[in-house]
Amino acid sequence: MADHPPDEGRRGFLRLLVGGWIASLAGAIAYPILRYILPPPVSEPSGGAVNAGKLAELPPNSGRVIRLGSMPAILIRVPTGEVRAFSAVCTHLQCTVQYRSDIGHIWCACHNGHYDLEGRNISGPPPKPLERLEVRVDNDGNILVARKAGTA
Ligand code: FES
């Protein structure tokens, strides 16, 4: 009785089927992980300013965090009424800073970093000042914020 030669066509088909199944499984596992890890595409304002709301809604000695593209920014109306804006990314370990009206300057809660109203690092671990942003108020009372030319 003769042995049957291996059916190479069937084995090849099964290898292809199993390989395809493994590739599909790997894709099904990797895709949600990559979607979670990679930041979503956010359009950066390219030289254009972001409307950060009405000046009338930002009383003196207050501040709020806004979005400037993918970057958080802090908008502050100092006690004299002038509006300033900075990157809200702490220069120590990138926590988001906030304005503290009780002490009158910018504060990072992560490691008790302090910045003055010029964005200068004045105490705590932050090694550098905050990036200053351009601010102007249009004729309708809108606060417009943009990155300065030449900053990235
Ligand atoms: S991240 Fe801001 S002080 Fe450390």
Tab-separated table of C-alpha atoms and ligand atoms in Angstrom:
chain	number	residue	atom	x	y	z
A	1	MET	CA	0.000	0.000	0.000
A	2	ALA	CA	1.458	3.337	-1.057
A	3	ASP	CA	1.692	6.312	1.312
A	4	HIS	CA	-0.299	9.307	0.266
A	5	PRO	CA	1.915	12.270	-0.532
A	6	PRO	CA	1.238	15.250	1.725
A	7	ASP	CA	-1.377	17.494	0.354
A	8	GLU	CA	0.746	20.642	-0.043
A	9	GLY	CA	-2.115	22.606	-1.480
A	10	ARG	CA	-4.286	22.028	1.571
A	11	ARG	CA	-1.439	22.757	4.007
A	12	GLY	CA	-0.570	25.944	2.208
A	13	PHE	CA	-4.177	27.048	2.356
A	14	LEU	CA	-4.346	26.283	6.092
A	15	ARG	CA	-1.098	28.198	6.717
A	16	LEU	CA	-2.488	31.139	4.815
A	17	LEU	CA	-5.743	30.968	6.780
A	18	VAL	CA	-3.983	30.765	10.153
A	19	GLY	CA	-1.536	33.521	9.182
A	20	GLY	CA	-4.395	35.782	8.136
A	21	TRP	CA	-6.235	35.056	11.353
A	22	ILE	CA	-3.139	35.886	13.447
A	23	ALA	CA	-2.550	39.101	11.483
A	24	SER	CA	-6.205	40.117	11.992
A	25	LEU	CA	-5.987	39.369	15.708
A	26	ALA	CA	-2.768	41.392	16.046
A	27	GLY	CA	-4.385	44.297	14.214
A	28	ALA	CA	-7.510	44.117	16.376
A	29	ILE	CA	-5.342	44.306	19.501
A	30	ALA	CA	-2.850	46.907	18.262
A	31	TYR	CA	-5.302	49.356	16.680
A	32	PRO	CA	-7.144	50.439	19.869
A	33	ILE	CA	-3.842	50.630	21.747
A	34	LEU	CA	-2.339	52.899	19.096
A	35	ARG	CA	-5.495	55.024	19.001
A	36	TYR	CA	-5.213	55.451	22.761
A	37	ILE	CA	-1.498	56.275	22.737
A	38	LEU	CA	-1.328	58.605	19.736
A	39	PRO	CA	-2.861	62.056	20.235
A	40	PRO	CA	-5.824	62.880	18.020
A	41	PRO	CA	-5.136	65.200	15.116
A	42	VAL	CA	-5.791	68.728	16.289
A	43	SER	CA	-5.469	71.659	14.000
A	44	GLU	CA	-2.961	74.156	15.297
A	45	PRO	CA	-3.792	77.769	14.796
A	46	SER	CA	-1.410	78.689	12.012
A	47	GLY	CA	-0.654	82.274	12.770
A	48	GLY	CA	-4.328	82.871	13.379
A	49	ALA	CA	-5.642	83.768	16.772
A	50	VAL	CA	-8.023	81.787	18.931
A	51	ASN	CA	-11.077	83.534	20.286
A	52	ALA	CA	-10.824	83.043	24.048
A	53	GLY	CA	-14.139	84.657	24.939
A	54	LYS	CA	-15.378	88.080	25.945
A	55	LEU	CA	-13.305	90.453	28.025
A	56	ALA	CA	-16.423	91.252	30.078
A	57	GLU	CA	-16.545	87.619	31.210
A	58	LEU	CA	-13.027	87.722	32.652
A	59	PRO	CA	-13.007	89.983	35.709
A	60	PRO	CA	-9.780	91.516	36.995
A	61	ASN	CA	-7.718	89.204	39.237
A	62	SER	CA	-8.952	86.036	37.523
A	63	GLY	CA	-7.757	83.553	34.982
A	64	ARG	CA	-8.774	80.504	33.075
A	65	VAL	CA	-7.217	77.771	31.007
A	66	ILE	CA	-8.052	77.708	27.296
A	67	ARG	CA	-6.931	75.572	24.337
A	68	LEU	CA	-4.577	76.933	21.740
A	69	GLY	CA	-4.565	74.082	19.250
A	70	SER	CA	-3.185	71.132	21.178
A	71	MET	CA	-1.557	73.350	23.809
A	72	PRO	CA	-3.256	74.471	27.005
A	73	ALA	CA	-2.824	78.172	27.577
A	74	ILE	CA	-3.622	80.320	30.564
A	75	LEU	CA	-5.446	83.574	30.141
A	76	ILE	CA	-5.090	86.030	33.016
A	77	ARG	CA	-6.663	89.374	33.686
A	78	VAL	CA	-4.320	90.989	36.165
A	79	PRO	CA	-5.734	93.180	38.977
A	80	THR	CA	-5.091	96.344	36.937
A	81	GLY	CA	-7.313	94.977	34.134
A	82	GLU	CA	-4.655	94.083	31.551
A	83	VAL	CA	-5.051	90.688	29.867
A	84	ARG	CA	-2.051	88.383	29.506
A	85	ALA	CA	-1.649	84.867	28.199
A	86	PHE	CA	1.000	82.206	28.590
A	87	SER	CA	1.467	78.583	27.802
A	88	ALA	CA	-0.179	76.698	30.659
A	89	VAL	CA	2.410	73.921	30.377
A	90	CYS	CA	4.637	74.016	33.440
A	91	THR	CA	8.300	74.063	32.480
A	92	HIS	CA	9.116	71.525	35.162
A	93	LEU	CA	7.213	68.345	34.258
A	94	GLN	CA	4.457	69.701	31.996
A	95	CYS	CA	1.562	69.871	34.449
A	96	THR	CA	-1.082	72.486	33.658
A	97	VAL	CA	-0.656	75.656	35.682
A	98	GLN	CA	-3.481	77.805	37.031
A	99	TYR	CA	-4.035	81.334	38.217
A	100	ARG	CA	-4.412	81.772	41.964
A	101	SER	CA	-6.265	84.960	42.741
A	102	ASP	CA	-5.555	84.541	46.473
A	103	ILE	CA	-1.799	84.871	45.990
A	104	GLY	CA	-1.953	86.843	42.737
A	105	HIS	CA	0.234	84.686	40.558
A	106	ILE	CA	0.451	81.542	38.475
A	107	TRP	CA	0.809	78.289	40.344
A	108	CYS	CA	1.536	74.699	39.481
A	109	ALA	CA	-0.114	72.263	41.835
A	110	CYS	CA	2.086	69.313	40.904
A	111	HIS	CA	5.217	70.396	42.782
A	112	ASN	CA	4.266	73.825	44.117
A	113	GLY	CA	5.882	75.796	41.305
A	114	HIS	CA	5.207	79.545	41.176
A	115	TYR	CA	5.362	82.034	38.302
A	116	ASP	CA	4.782	85.759	38.489
A	117	LEU	CA	2.405	87.692	36.245
A	118	GLU	CA	5.174	88.055	33.646
A	119	GLY	CA	5.406	84.254	33.471
A	120	ARG	CA	8.790	84.198	35.226
A	121	ASN	CA	9.542	81.195	37.406
A	122	ILE	CA	9.930	82.639	40.900
A	123	SER	CA	9.904	79.641	43.224
A	124	GLY	CA	9.692	75.887	43.260
A	125	PRO	CA	11.210	73.520	40.720
A	126	PRO	CA	10.255	75.111	37.345
A	127	PRO	CA	13.546	75.814	35.545
A	128	LYS	CA	12.287	78.298	32.945
A	129	PRO	CA	9.600	80.953	32.462
A	130	LEU	CA	6.321	80.160	30.757
A	131	GLU	CA	6.044	80.896	27.038
A	132	ARG	CA	4.339	84.246	26.613
A	133	LEU	CA	1.520	84.478	24.077
A	134	GLU	CA	0.116	87.417	22.157
A	135	VAL	CA	-3.183	88.820	23.357
A	136	ARG	CA	-5.400	91.505	21.935
A	137	VAL	CA	-9.002	92.535	22.389
A	138	ASP	CA	-10.969	93.307	19.236
A	139	ASN	CA	-13.623	95.988	18.812
A	140	ASP	CA	-16.362	93.533	19.835
A	141	GLY	CA	-14.664	92.770	23.151
A	142	ASN	CA	-13.353	89.347	22.105
A	143	ILE	CA	-10.032	88.239	23.573
A	144	LEU	CA	-7.814	86.901	20.795
A	145	VAL	CA	-4.807	84.772	21.706
A	146	ALA	CA	-2.018	83.566	19.430
A	147	ARG	CA	1.479	82.217	19.671
A	148	LYS	CA	4.169	84.745	18.948
A	149	ALA	CA	5.795	84.501	15.562
A	150	GLY	CA	8.849	82.283	15.643
A	151	THR	CA	7.695	80.139	18.564
A	152	ALA	CA	6.792	76.506	18.143
B	1	FES	S1	5.257	70.113	37.005
B	1	FES	FE1	4.946	72.115	37.666
B	1	FES	S2	6.122	72.289	39.426
B	1	FES	FE2	6.506	70.289	38.745
